[in-house]
N, CA, C and O atoms as a MOPAC input file, in Angstrom:
PM7 MOZYME 1SCF
protein

 N     -9.17700 1    23.45200 1     7.14300 1
 C     -9.41900 1    22.02300 1     7.27400 1
 C     -8.09200 1    21.28800 1     7.32700 1
 O     -7.21700 1    21.50800 1     6.48900 1
 N     -7.94500 1    20.41300 1     8.31700 1
 C     -6.70700 1    19.65000 1     8.49100 1
 C     -7.05200 1    18.16500 1     8.52000 1
 O     -8.04600 1    17.75400 1     9.11900 1
 N     -6.22100 1    17.37700 1     7.86900 1
 C     -6.37000 1    15.92800 1     7.91900 1
 C     -5.11900 1    15.32400 1     8.55100 1
 O     -3.99600 1    15.74500 1     8.27700 1
 N     -5.34200 1    14.33900 1     9.39300 1
 C     -4.26100 1    13.59400 1    10.03100 1
 C     -4.50400 1    12.12000 1     9.74100 1
 O     -5.54300 1    11.56800 1    10.10400 1
 N     -3.53700 1    11.49000 1     9.08400 1
 C     -3.73400 1    10.11400 1     8.63200 1
 C     -2.55500 1     9.25000 1     9.05600 1
 O     -1.39900 1     9.56400 1     8.77200 1
 N     -2.87200 1     8.14900 1     9.74300 1
 C     -1.84600 1     7.19500 1    10.15100 1
 C     -1.76700 1     6.05300 1     9.13900 1
 O     -2.72400 1     5.77400 1     8.41600 1
 N     -0.61100 1     5.40400 1     9.10700 1
 C     -0.43700 1     4.19900 1     8.29000 1
 C      0.67800 1     3.36000 1     8.88700 1
 O      1.46700 1     3.83800 1     9.70300 1
 N      0.73300 1     2.09600 1     8.46500 1
 C      1.84200 1     1.23300 1     8.84800 1
 C      1.52200 1     0.16100 1     9.86700 1
 O      2.39600 1    -0.63600 1    10.20800 1
 N      0.30100 1     0.11500 1    10.36200 1
 C     -0.04400 1    -0.92200 1    11.32100 1
 C     -0.12100 1    -2.29100 1    10.65800 1
 O     -0.04800 1    -2.41400 1     9.43500 1
 N     -0.27100 1    -3.32200 1    11.49700 1
 C     -0.38800 1    -4.66500 1    10.96900 1
 C     -0.13100 1    -5.71000 1    12.02600 1
 O     -0.07300 1    -5.41400 1    13.21900 1
 N      0.02400 1    -6.94300 1    11.56600 1
 C      0.29400 1    -8.07900 1    12.44600 1
 C      1.78500 1    -8.39400 1    12.41700 1
 O      2.38400 1    -8.50500 1    11.34800 1
 N      2.37400 1    -8.53400 1    13.58900 1
 C      3.80300 1    -8.83700 1    13.68100 1
 C      4.01800 1    -9.81600 1    14.83800 1
 O      3.27600 1    -9.80400 1    15.82100 1
 N      5.02200 1   -10.64500 1    14.71000 1
 C      5.34200 1   -11.59600 1    15.77100 1
 C      6.09600 1   -10.90300 1    16.90200 1
 O      6.75400 1    -9.88600 1    16.68000 1
 N      6.00400 1   -11.44100 1    18.09800 1
 C      6.79000 1   -10.88400 1    19.21700 1
 C      8.26800 1   -10.80200 1    18.84900 1
 O      8.83400 1   -11.72300 1    18.26000 1
 N      8.87600 1    -9.67500 1    19.21100 1
 C     10.26300 1    -9.44700 1    18.85300 1
 C     10.45200 1    -8.76100 1    17.51900 1
 O     11.56300 1    -8.35700 1    17.17700 1
 N      9.38000 1    -8.62600 1    16.76500 1
 C      9.45500 1    -7.99900 1    15.45900 1
 C      9.38800 1    -6.48500 1    15.51600 1
 O      9.36100 1    -5.88200 1    16.58900 1
 N      9.36300 1    -5.88100 1    14.31900 1
 C      9.38000 1    -4.42800 1    14.20500 1
 C      8.28700 1    -3.94200 1    13.26500 1
 O      7.87000 1    -4.65600 1    12.35300 1
 N      7.83400 1    -2.72500 1    13.50100 1
 C      6.91400 1    -2.02700 1    12.62300 1
 C      7.26300 1    -0.54800 1    12.64600 1
 O      7.80800 1    -0.04000 1    13.62600 1
 N      6.94300 1     0.13100 1    11.56100 1
 C      7.13100 1     1.57300 1    11.49300 1
 C      5.80100 1     2.22300 1    11.14500 1
 O      5.22600 1     1.96500 1    10.08800 1
 N      5.32400 1     3.06500 1    12.04500 1
 C      4.09800 1     3.81000 1    11.81100 1
 C      4.43300 1     5.18900 1    11.25100 1
 O      5.46000 1     5.78000 1    11.58400 1
 N      3.55200 1     5.68300 1    10.40400 1
 C      3.68800 1     7.02500 1     9.85500 1
 C      2.42300 1     7.81500 1    10.13700 1
 O      1.33100 1     7.25700 1    10.24300 1
 N      2.59400 1     9.12800 1    10.25600 1
 C      1.44800 1    10.02400 1    10.44100 1
 C      1.69800 1    11.26600 1     9.60400 1
 O      2.70900 1    11.94700 1     9.77800 1
 N      0.78400 1    11.55700 1     8.70200 1
 C      0.91200 1    12.72000 1     7.84000 1
 C     -0.20700 1    13.71200 1     8.14100 1
 O     -1.38500 1    13.35600 1     8.15800 1
 N      0.18300 1    14.95400 1     8.37600 1
 C     -0.78500 1    16.03000 1     8.59100 1
 C     -0.79100 1    16.92800 1     7.36000 1
 O      0.26500 1    17.28300 1     6.83600 1
 N     -1.98200 1    17.29100 1     6.90200 1
 C     -2.07900 1    18.12900 1     5.71300 1
 C     -3.25000 1    19.08400 1     5.85700 1
 O     -4.14700 1    18.87100 1     6.67200 1
 N     -3.22800 1    20.14700 1     5.04900 1
 C     -4.30600 1    21.12500 1     5.08500 1
 C     -3.77900 1    22.51000 1     5.42200 1
 O     -2.63300 1    22.84300 1     5.12100 1
 N     -4.62200 1    23.30400 1     6.04400 1
 C     -4.30700 1    24.71300 1     6.33200 1
 C     -3.45200 1    24.84400 1     7.59000 1
 O     -3.86500 1    25.45300 1     8.57700 1
 N     -2.26300 1    24.26600 1     7.53900 1
 C     -1.36100 1    24.25100 1     8.68700 1
 C     -0.37300 1    25.38900 1     8.59500 1
 O      0.33100 1    25.52800 1     7.59400 1
 N     -0.31300 1    26.21000 1     9.64100 1
 C      0.69400 1    27.26900 1     9.69600 1
 C      1.96300 1    26.73500 1    10.34700 1
 O      3.06800 1    26.94800 1     9.84600 1
 N      1.79300 1    26.03700 1    11.47300 1
 C      2.94100 1    25.43400 1    12.15800 1
 C      2.44800 1    24.30100 1    13.05900 1
 O      1.27600 1    24.24000 1    13.42900 1
 N      3.37000 1    23.41400 1    13.39600 1
 C      3.04300 1    22.30200 1    14.28800 1
 C      3.83400 1    22.46200 1    15.57600 1
 O      5.06300 1    22.52600 1    15.54700 1
 N      3.13700 1    22.52700 1    16.70400 1
 C      3.81100 1    22.67200 1    17.99200 1
 C      4.37900 1    21.34600 1    18.48000 1
 O      5.50800 1    21.28300 1    18.96700 1
 N      3.58800 1    20.29500 1    18.34500 1
 C      4.01700 1    18.97000 1    18.78600 1
 C      3.15200 1    17.91800 1    18.10800 1
 O      2.02300 1    18.18000 1    17.69400 1
 N      3.71600 1    16.72300 1    18.00700 1
 C      2.94800 1    15.58000 1    17.49300 1
 C      3.14800 1    14.42500 1    18.45900 1
 O      4.23000 1    14.23000 1    19.01300 1
 N      2.09200 1    13.67600 1    18.64300 1
 C      2.08700 1    12.62900 1    19.65200 1
 C      1.54600 1    11.31900 1    19.08400 1
 O      0.71100 1    11.31400 1    18.17900 1
 N      2.04200 1    10.21100 1    19.63400 1
 C      1.44300 1     8.90600 1    19.39000 1
 C      0.76700 1     8.44600 1    20.68100 1
 O      1.39000 1     8.39500 1    21.74200 1
 N     -0.50000 1     8.11800 1    20.56900 1
 C     -1.24700 1     7.50400 1    21.65400 1
 C     -1.60900 1     6.08600 1    21.22800 1
 O     -1.55100 1     5.74600 1    20.04600 1
 N     -1.98100 1     5.26900 1    22.19800 1
 C     -2.51100 1     3.95300 1    21.86800 1
 C     -3.61600 1     3.57500 1    22.84400 1
 O     -3.65600 1     4.03700 1    23.98500 1
 N     -4.49800 1     2.73100 1    22.36400 1
 C     -5.59000 1     2.25200 1    23.20400 1
 C     -5.77600 1     0.76500 1    22.96300 1
 O     -6.13300 1     0.33100 1    21.86700 1
 N     -5.52700 1    -0.00300 1    24.01200 1
 C     -5.71800 1    -1.44900 1    23.95900 1
 C     -7.16400 1    -1.77600 1    24.33400 1
 O     -7.81900 1    -0.97500 1    25.00100 1
 N     -7.66600 1    -2.92700 1    23.92100 1
 C     -9.04900 1    -3.30000 1    24.25100 1
 C     -9.30600 1    -3.25500 1    25.75200 1
 O     -8.56300 1    -3.84400 1    26.53700 1
 N    -10.35400 1    -2.55900 1    26.13600 1
 C    -10.72600 1    -2.48500 1    27.53200 1
 C     -9.89500 1    -1.54500 1    28.37600 1
 O    -10.06300 1    -1.48700 1    29.59500 1
 N     -8.99400 1    -0.80300 1    27.73600 1
 C     -8.12600 1     0.10400 1    28.48700 1
 C     -8.28500 1     1.53700 1    27.99500 1
 O     -8.82800 1     1.78600 1    26.91900 1
 N     -7.80300 1     2.46600 1    28.80100 1
 C     -7.86800 1     3.86400 1    28.41500 1
 C     -6.75500 1     4.19800 1    27.41700 1
 O     -5.72100 1     3.53200 1    27.35900 1
 N     -7.00000 1     5.23700 1    26.64700 1
 C     -5.97900 1     5.71300 1    25.71100 1
 C     -4.80300 1     6.28200 1    26.50900 1
 O     -4.99300 1     6.98800 1    27.49800 1
 N     -3.58500 1     5.96200 1    26.06200 1
 C     -2.39700 1     6.42200 1    26.77600 1
 C     -1.38300 1     7.02500 1    25.80700 1
 O     -1.30200 1     6.63800 1    24.64200 1
 N     -0.61700 1     7.97900 1    26.32000 1
 C      0.42400 1     8.61300 1    25.52100 1
 C      1.62400 1     7.68100 1    25.44000 1
 O      2.11700 1     7.19800 1    26.45900 1
 N      2.08400 1     7.43700 1    24.23500 1
 C      3.22600 1     6.55600 1    24.00100 1
 C      4.50300 1     7.35300 1    23.77600 1
 O      5.54100 1     7.05200 1    24.36600 1
 N      4.42600 1     8.37200 1    22.92300 1
 C      5.60900 1     9.15900 1    22.60100 1
 C      5.17300 1    10.52500 1    22.08600 1
 O      4.07700 1    10.69700 1    21.55200 1
 N      6.07200 1    11.48500 1    22.26700 1
 C      5.78500 1    12.86700 1    21.88300 1
 C      7.03100 1    13.49100 1    21.29600 1
 O      8.13900 1    13.21800 1    21.75700 1
 N      6.86300 1    14.32800 1    20.28000 1
 C      7.97900 1    15.07300 1    19.73300 1
 C      7.52300 1    16.50400 1    19.49200 1
 O      6.48100 1    16.74400 1    18.88400 1
 N      8.32700 1    17.45800 1    19.98400 1
 C      7.97100 1    18.86600 1    19.83100 1
 C      8.56900 1    19.44000 1    18.54800 1
 O      9.33900 1    18.77700 1    17.85300 1
 N      8.20300 1    20.67200 1    18.25400 1
 C      8.73100 1    21.32400 1    17.06400 1
 C     10.23900 1    21.49800 1    17.16400 1
 O     10.92900 1    21.56700 1    16.14700 1
 N     10.74500 1    21.56900 1    18.37800 1
 C     12.18000 1    21.70100 1    18.56800 1
 C     12.92300 1    20.37700 1    18.57300 1
 O     14.14800 1    20.34300 1    18.68700 1
 N     12.17100 1    19.27800 1    18.44700 1
 C     12.79700 1    17.96500 1    18.38900 1
 C     12.92400 1    17.25300 1    19.71800 1
 O     13.50300 1    16.16900 1    19.78900 1
 N     12.39000 1    17.85200 1    20.77700 1
 C     12.44100 1    17.19200 1    22.08000 1
 C     11.47500 1    16.01300 1    22.09700 1
 O     10.32400 1    16.13500 1    21.67900 1
 N     11.95300 1    14.87400 1    22.58300 1
 C     11.13600 1    13.65900 1    22.59600 1
 C     10.91500 1    13.16900 1    24.02100 1
 O     11.77600 1    13.31600 1    24.88800 1
 N      9.75700 1    12.59100 1    24.23900 1
 C      9.45300 1    11.92900 1    25.50600 1
 C      8.75200 1    10.61800 1    25.19600 1
 O      8.08000 1    10.48300 1    24.17400 1
 N      8.92100 1     9.65100 1    26.09900 1
 C      8.37300 1     8.30400 1    25.88700 1
 C      7.72300 1     7.77000 1    27.15300 1
 O      8.10600 1     8.11200 1    28.27100 1
 N      6.73700 1     6.92800 1    26.93900 1
 C      6.19200 1     6.12600 1    28.03400 1
 C      7.29500 1     5.17100 1    28.49200 1
 O      8.04400 1     4.63500 1    27.67500 1
 N      7.38500 1     4.96500 1    29.80500 1
 C      8.48200 1     4.16800 1    30.34700 1
 C      8.58900 1     2.78500 1    29.70000 1
 O      9.69000 1     2.30200 1    29.43500 1
 N      7.45300 1     2.16100 1    29.45200 1
 C      7.47300 1     0.78100 1    28.96700 1
 C      7.96400 1     0.64400 1    27.52400 1
 O      8.22600 1    -0.47100 1    27.07200 1
 N      8.09300 1     1.74900 1    26.79700 1
 C      8.55900 1     1.67300 1    25.41100 1
 C      9.95300 1     2.26600 1    25.23100 1
 O     10.52900 1     2.18700 1    24.14600 1
 N     10.49300 1     2.85600 1    26.28700 1
 C     11.83000 1     3.45300 1    26.18600 1
 C     12.85100 1     2.40000 1    25.78300 1
 O     12.87300 1     1.28900 1    26.31300 1
 N     13.69700 1     2.77900 1    24.83000 1
 C     14.71100 1     1.85100 1    24.34900 1
 C     14.22800 1     0.93100 1    23.24600 1
 O     15.03500 1     0.27100 1    22.59100 1
 N     12.90800 1     0.87900 1    23.02900 1
 C     12.35400 1     0.02300 1    21.97300 1
 C     11.70800 1     0.84200 1    20.86000 1
 O     11.78200 1     0.46900 1    19.68900 1
 N     11.07600 1     1.95600 1    21.22300 1
 C     10.38700 1     2.79300 1    20.24700 1
 C     11.19100 1     4.07500 1    20.02700 1
 O     11.83000 1     4.59300 1    20.94400 1
 N     11.14300 1     4.57200 1    18.79300 1
 C     11.78700 1     5.83800 1    18.46700 1
 C     10.82200 1     6.69800 1    17.66300 1
 O     10.31600 1     6.27700 1    16.62200 1
 N     10.57300 1     7.90700 1    18.15500 1
 C      9.71900 1     8.85200 1    17.44800 1
 C     10.60500 1     9.82400 1    16.67700 1
 O     11.65400 1    10.24200 1    17.16700 1
 N     10.18400 1    10.17300 1    15.48500 1
 C     10.93700 1    11.12900 1    14.67400 1
 C      9.95000 1    11.87700 1    13.79200 1
 O      8.77200 1    11.52800 1    13.71000 1
 N     10.46400 1    12.92600 1    13.12700 1
 C      9.57100 1    13.70800 1    12.28600 1
 C     10.33200 1    14.29500 1    11.11000 1
 O     11.55100 1    14.45800 1    11.14600 1
 N      9.57300 1    14.60700 1    10.06500 1
 C     10.08400 1    15.33200 1     8.91100 1
 C      9.27400 1    16.61600 1     8.85200 1
 O      8.14400 1    16.62100 1     8.36500 1
 N      9.85200 1    17.70600 1     9.34800 1
 C      9.12700 1    18.95700 1     9.43100 1
 C      8.67500 1    19.48400 1     8.08700 1
 O      7.60700 1    20.08500 1     7.97200 1
 N      9.48000 1    19.26100 1     7.08100 1
 C      9.15000 1    19.77700 1     5.74500 1
 C      7.90400 1    19.09800 1     5.18700 1
 O      7.17900 1    19.68200 1     4.38200 1
 N      7.65800 1    17.86400 1     5.61900 1
 C      6.51600 1    17.09800 1     5.09900 1
 C      5.37500 1    17.01000 1     6.10900 1
 O      4.35800 1    16.37300 1     5.83700 1
 N      5.53400 1    17.64700 1     7.28100 1
 C      4.52400 1    17.54100 1     8.34600 1
 C      4.19300 1    16.07900 1     8.63000 1
 O      3.03100 1    15.70400 1     8.78000 1
 N      5.22300 1    15.28300 1     8.69700 1
 C      5.06000 1    13.84600 1     8.88600 1
 C      5.83800 1    13.39300 1    10.11000 1
 O      6.93700 1    13.87700 1    10.38400 1
 N      5.24500 1    12.45300 1    10.84000 1
 C      5.86800 1    11.89300 1    12.03400 1
 C      5.93500 1    10.38500 1    11.89000 1
 O      5.10800 1     9.77400 1    11.21200 1
 N      6.92600 1     9.79600 1    12.53400 1
 C      7.10500 1     8.34800 1    12.45500 1
 C      7.26500 1     7.75500 1    13.86400 1
 O      7.67700 1     8.43400 1    14.80400 1
 N      6.93300 1     6.49600 1    13.97100 1
 C      7.20200 1     5.75700 1    15.20300 1
 C      7.80900 1     4.41800 1    14.80500 1
 O      7.11500 1     3.53400 1    14.30400 1
 N      9.10400 1     4.28000 1    15.03200 1
 C      9.78100 1     3.01200 1    14.78800 1
 C      9.64800 1     2.15800 1    16.04100 1
 O     10.09600 1     2.54400 1    17.12100 1
 N      9.03400 1     1.00800 1    15.88300 1
 C      8.77700 1     0.13200 1    17.02800 1
 C      9.55800 1    -1.15600 1    16.85000 1
 O      9.32100 1    -1.90900 1    15.90500 1
 N     10.48500 1    -1.40700 1    17.75200 1
 C     11.31100 1    -2.61600 1    17.72300 1
 C     11.03600 1    -3.47000 1    18.95300 1
 O     10.45200 1    -3.00700 1    19.93300 1
 N     11.46300 1    -4.70800 1    18.88200 1
 C     11.28900 1    -5.63500 1    20.01900 1
 C      9.86000 1    -5.61100 1    20.53600 1
 O      9.62600 1    -5.50200 1    21.73900 1
 N      8.92400 1    -5.71100 1    19.63400 1
 C      7.52100 1    -5.59700 1    20.00200 1
 C      7.07600 1    -6.75700 1    20.88700 1
 O      7.52400 1    -7.89400 1    20.73800 1
 N      6.18700 1    -6.43100 1    21.80500 1
 C      5.65600 1    -7.39600 1    22.76200 1
 C      4.14200 1    -7.50300 1    22.60000 1
 O      3.51000 1    -6.57400 1    22.09800 1
 N      3.55800 1    -8.61500 1    23.01400 1
 C      2.09300 1    -8.73300 1    22.91000 1
 C      1.35900 1    -7.59200 1    23.60800 1
 O      0.27800 1    -7.19500 1    23.17400 1
 N      1.93200 1    -7.06800 1    24.67200 1
 C      1.27300 1    -5.96300 1    25.38700 1
 C      1.33000 1    -4.63500 1    24.63300 1
 O      0.73300 1    -3.65200 1    25.07200 1
 N      2.03600 1    -4.59500 1    23.51100 1
 C      2.02300 1    -3.41300 1    22.64800 1
 C      0.82300 1    -3.42400 1    21.70800 1
 O      0.58200 1    -2.44700 1    20.99900 1
 N      0.07700 1    -4.51000 1    21.69700 1
 C     -1.09900 1    -4.59900 1    20.83700 1
 C     -2.11800 1    -3.53700 1    21.20600 1
 O     -2.54200 1    -3.44000 1    22.35700 1
 N     -2.50600 1    -2.74000 1    20.21900 1
 C     -3.43800 1    -1.63600 1    20.45100 1
 C     -3.72800 1    -0.93900 1    19.13400 1
 O     -3.08100 1    -1.19300 1    18.11800 1
 N     -4.71000 1    -0.05800 1    19.17500 1
 C     -4.89700 1     0.88900 1    18.08300 1
 C     -4.02500 1     2.09600 1    18.40300 1
 O     -4.12400 1     2.67000 1    19.48700 1
 N     -3.19000 1     2.47200 1    17.47500 1
 C     -2.27300 1     3.59500 1    17.65200 1
 C     -2.84100 1     4.81400 1    16.93200 1
 O     -3.20100 1     4.75400 1    15.75700 1
 N     -2.91000 1     5.91900 1    17.66600 1
 C     -3.48000 1     7.15300 1    17.14900 1
 C     -2.41500 1     8.24600 1    17.07300 1
 O     -1.56900 1     8.38200 1    17.95700 1
 N     -2.48400 1     9.00700 1    16.00500 1
 C     -1.64300 1    10.18600 1    15.85200 1
 C     -2.43100 1    11.40400 1    16.32700 1
 O     -3.62000 1    11.54500 1    16.03900 1
 N     -1.75000 1    12.27200 1    17.05300 1
 C     -2.35500 1    13.51900 1    17.53300 1
 C     -1.42600 1    14.66300 1    17.16900 1
 O     -0.21700 1    14.59000 1    17.39200 1
 N     -1.99700 1    15.72200 1    16.60700 1
 C     -1.20700 1    16.87600 1    16.20500 1
 C     -1.71300 1    18.12100 1    16.91500 1
 O     -2.89800 1    18.45100 1    16.86500 1
 N     -0.78900 1    18.80300 1    17.57700 1
 C     -1.06800 1    20.06600 1    18.26200 1
 C     -0.49000 1    21.16200 1    17.37500 1
 O      0.72700 1    21.33700 1    17.31100 1
 N     -1.36900 1    21.90500 1    16.68700 1
 C     -0.84600 1    22.77400 1    15.65000 1
 C     -1.58000 1    24.10700 1    15.56500 1
 O     -2.60400 1    24.33100 1    16.21100 1
 N     -1.01000 1    24.97900 1    14.74100 1
 C     -1.59300 1    26.29200 1    14.48700 1
 C     -2.05200 1    26.31800 1    13.03400 1
 O     -1.28300 1    26.02400 1    12.11800 1
 N     -3.31100 1    26.67300 1    12.84100 1
 C     -3.84400 1    26.80600 1    11.49300 1
 C     -4.07900 1    28.27700 1    11.17500 1
 O     -4.17000 1    29.11500 1    12.07200 1
 N     -4.17400 1    28.57000 1     9.89200 1
 C     -4.47200 1    29.93000 1     9.47800 1
 C     -5.59900 1    29.88500 1     8.46600 1
 O     -5.45600 1    29.30300 1     7.39100 1
 N     -6.71500 1    30.49600 1     8.80900 1
 C     -7.82800 1    30.61600 1     7.87900 1
 C     -8.74300 1    31.72800 1     8.33900 1
 O     -8.72000 1    32.12200 1     9.50600 1
 N     -9.52900 1    32.22100 1     7.44200 1
 C    -10.44800 1    33.33300 1     7.71400 1
 C     -9.72200 1    34.52600 1     8.30900 1
 O    -10.27900 1    35.25800 1     9.12700 1
 N     -8.45700 1    34.72100 1     7.88700 1
 C     -7.72400 1    35.89100 1     8.30900 1
 C     -7.14500 1    35.85700 1     9.70500 1
 O     -6.67300 1    36.88000 1    10.20000 1
 N     -7.17000 1    34.69200 1    10.36000 1
 C     -6.62500 1    34.63600 1    11.71500 1
 C     -5.99300 1    33.28400 1    11.99800 1
 O     -6.22000 1    32.30500 1    11.28700 1
 N     -5.17900 1    33.25800 1    13.07900 1
 C     -4.51200 1    32.02800 1    13.48600 1
 C     -5.35300 1    31.31100 1    14.54500 1
 O     -6.04400 1    31.94600 1    15.34300 1
 N     -5.28100 1    29.98000 1    14.53600 1
 C     -6.06400 1    29.18200 1    15.47400 1
 C     -5.18800 1    28.07100 1    16.03800 1
 O     -4.50500 1    27.37300 1    15.28900 1
 N     -5.20800 1    27.90900 1    17.35900 1
 C     -4.49800 1    26.80600 1    17.99800 1
 C     -5.46300 1    25.63000 1    18.07800 1
 O     -6.50600 1    25.71700 1    18.72600 1
 N     -5.10900 1    24.52900 1    17.41600 1
 C     -6.05100 1    23.41800 1    17.30900 1
 C     -5.37200 1    22.08000 1    17.54800 1
 O     -4.14800 1    21.95900 1    17.50600 1
 N     -6.19900 1    21.09000 1    17.79700 1
 C     -5.74700 1    19.74500 1    18.12800 1
 C     -6.49700 1    18.75700 1    17.22900 1
 O     -7.72800 1    18.75000 1    17.19400 1
 N     -5.75000 1    17.93000 1    16.50600 1
 C     -6.36700 1    17.00000 1    15.57300 1
 C     -5.93200 1    15.57300 1    15.86000 1
 O     -4.80800 1    15.31700 1    16.29300 1
 N     -6.85800 1    14.64500 1    15.60300 1
 C     -6.60300 1    13.21800 1    15.78000 1
 C     -6.80800 1    12.46400 1    14.47800 1
 O     -7.68800 1    12.79500 1    13.68300 1
 N     -5.98800 1    11.45000 1    14.27300 1
 C     -6.23300 1    10.52100 1    13.18800 1
 C     -7.22700 1     9.46200 1    13.62100 1
 O     -7.65300 1     9.43400 1    14.77500 1
 N     -7.59900 1     8.58400 1    12.68500 1
 C     -8.58700 1     7.55400 1    12.98400 1
 C     -7.96500 1     6.30500 1    13.59900 1
 O     -8.68100 1     5.43000 1    14.08600 1
 N     -6.65300 1     6.22100 1    13.58000 1
 C     -5.96000 1     5.11100 1    14.21900 1
 C     -5.55200 1     4.01400 1    13.26200 1
 O     -6.15000 1     3.83100 1    12.20200 1
 N     -4.51500 1     3.28400 1    13.66000 1
 C     -4.05400 1     2.12400 1    12.89800 1
 C     -3.78300 1     0.99800 1    13.90000 1
 O     -3.17000 1     1.21300 1    14.94600 1
 N     -4.24800 1    -0.19300 1    13.56100 1
 C     -4.17600 1    -1.31800 1    14.49100 1
 C     -2.82400 1    -2.01700 1    14.41000 1
 O     -2.35400 1    -2.37400 1    13.33000 1
 N     -2.21300 1    -2.20200 1    15.56900 1
 C     -0.97500 1    -2.98200 1    15.68600 1
 C     -1.28600 1    -4.21500 1    16.53000 1
 O     -1.74400 1    -4.10300 1    17.66800 1
 N     -1.03600 1    -5.37500 1    15.96600 1
 C     -1.27000 1    -6.63300 1    16.67600 1
 C      0.04700 1    -7.39500 1    16.76600 1
 O      0.68000 1    -7.69300 1    15.75300 1
 N      0.44500 1    -7.70100 1    17.98400 1
 C      1.68400 1    -8.44900 1    18.21000 1
 C      1.29100 1    -9.82200 1    18.74400 1
 O      0.83900 1    -9.96400 1    19.88000 1
 N      1.47500 1   -10.81900 1    17.89900 1
 C      1.03000 1   -12.16000 1    18.26000 1
 C      1.77100 1   -13.20600 1    17.42800 1
 O      2.14300 1   -12.96400 1    16.28000 1
 N      1.97300 1   -14.36700 1    18.03600 1
 C      2.59300 1   -15.46900 1    17.29700 1
 C      1.52800 1   -16.36900 1    16.68300 1
 O      1.85700 1   -17.35300 1    16.02100 1

């Protein structure tokens, strides 16, 4: 059993900053990659940023230079530092973990999602 929990969302004015956290816990053997997705009202869910176990990062073009993804491997925790926030960044932000679990005597490649945290950028 694995749990993925996001935190850190809230209301912020345009130009402000927020830091999101995502903690994965449970029967985790290793984490291949962790991702931040977001879904704005009436829109499809989109990938915002990704970080692999080796530390390679990728970003959606519209957040490059403003958002920074990082992780603490020892704590199975990922962060998203969001600066210079814009109203169009308003969305529910979801954490996704691509990981390997170990239970019942075998390894399993699995994908887990958090329930999301709401980020609202408005004056």
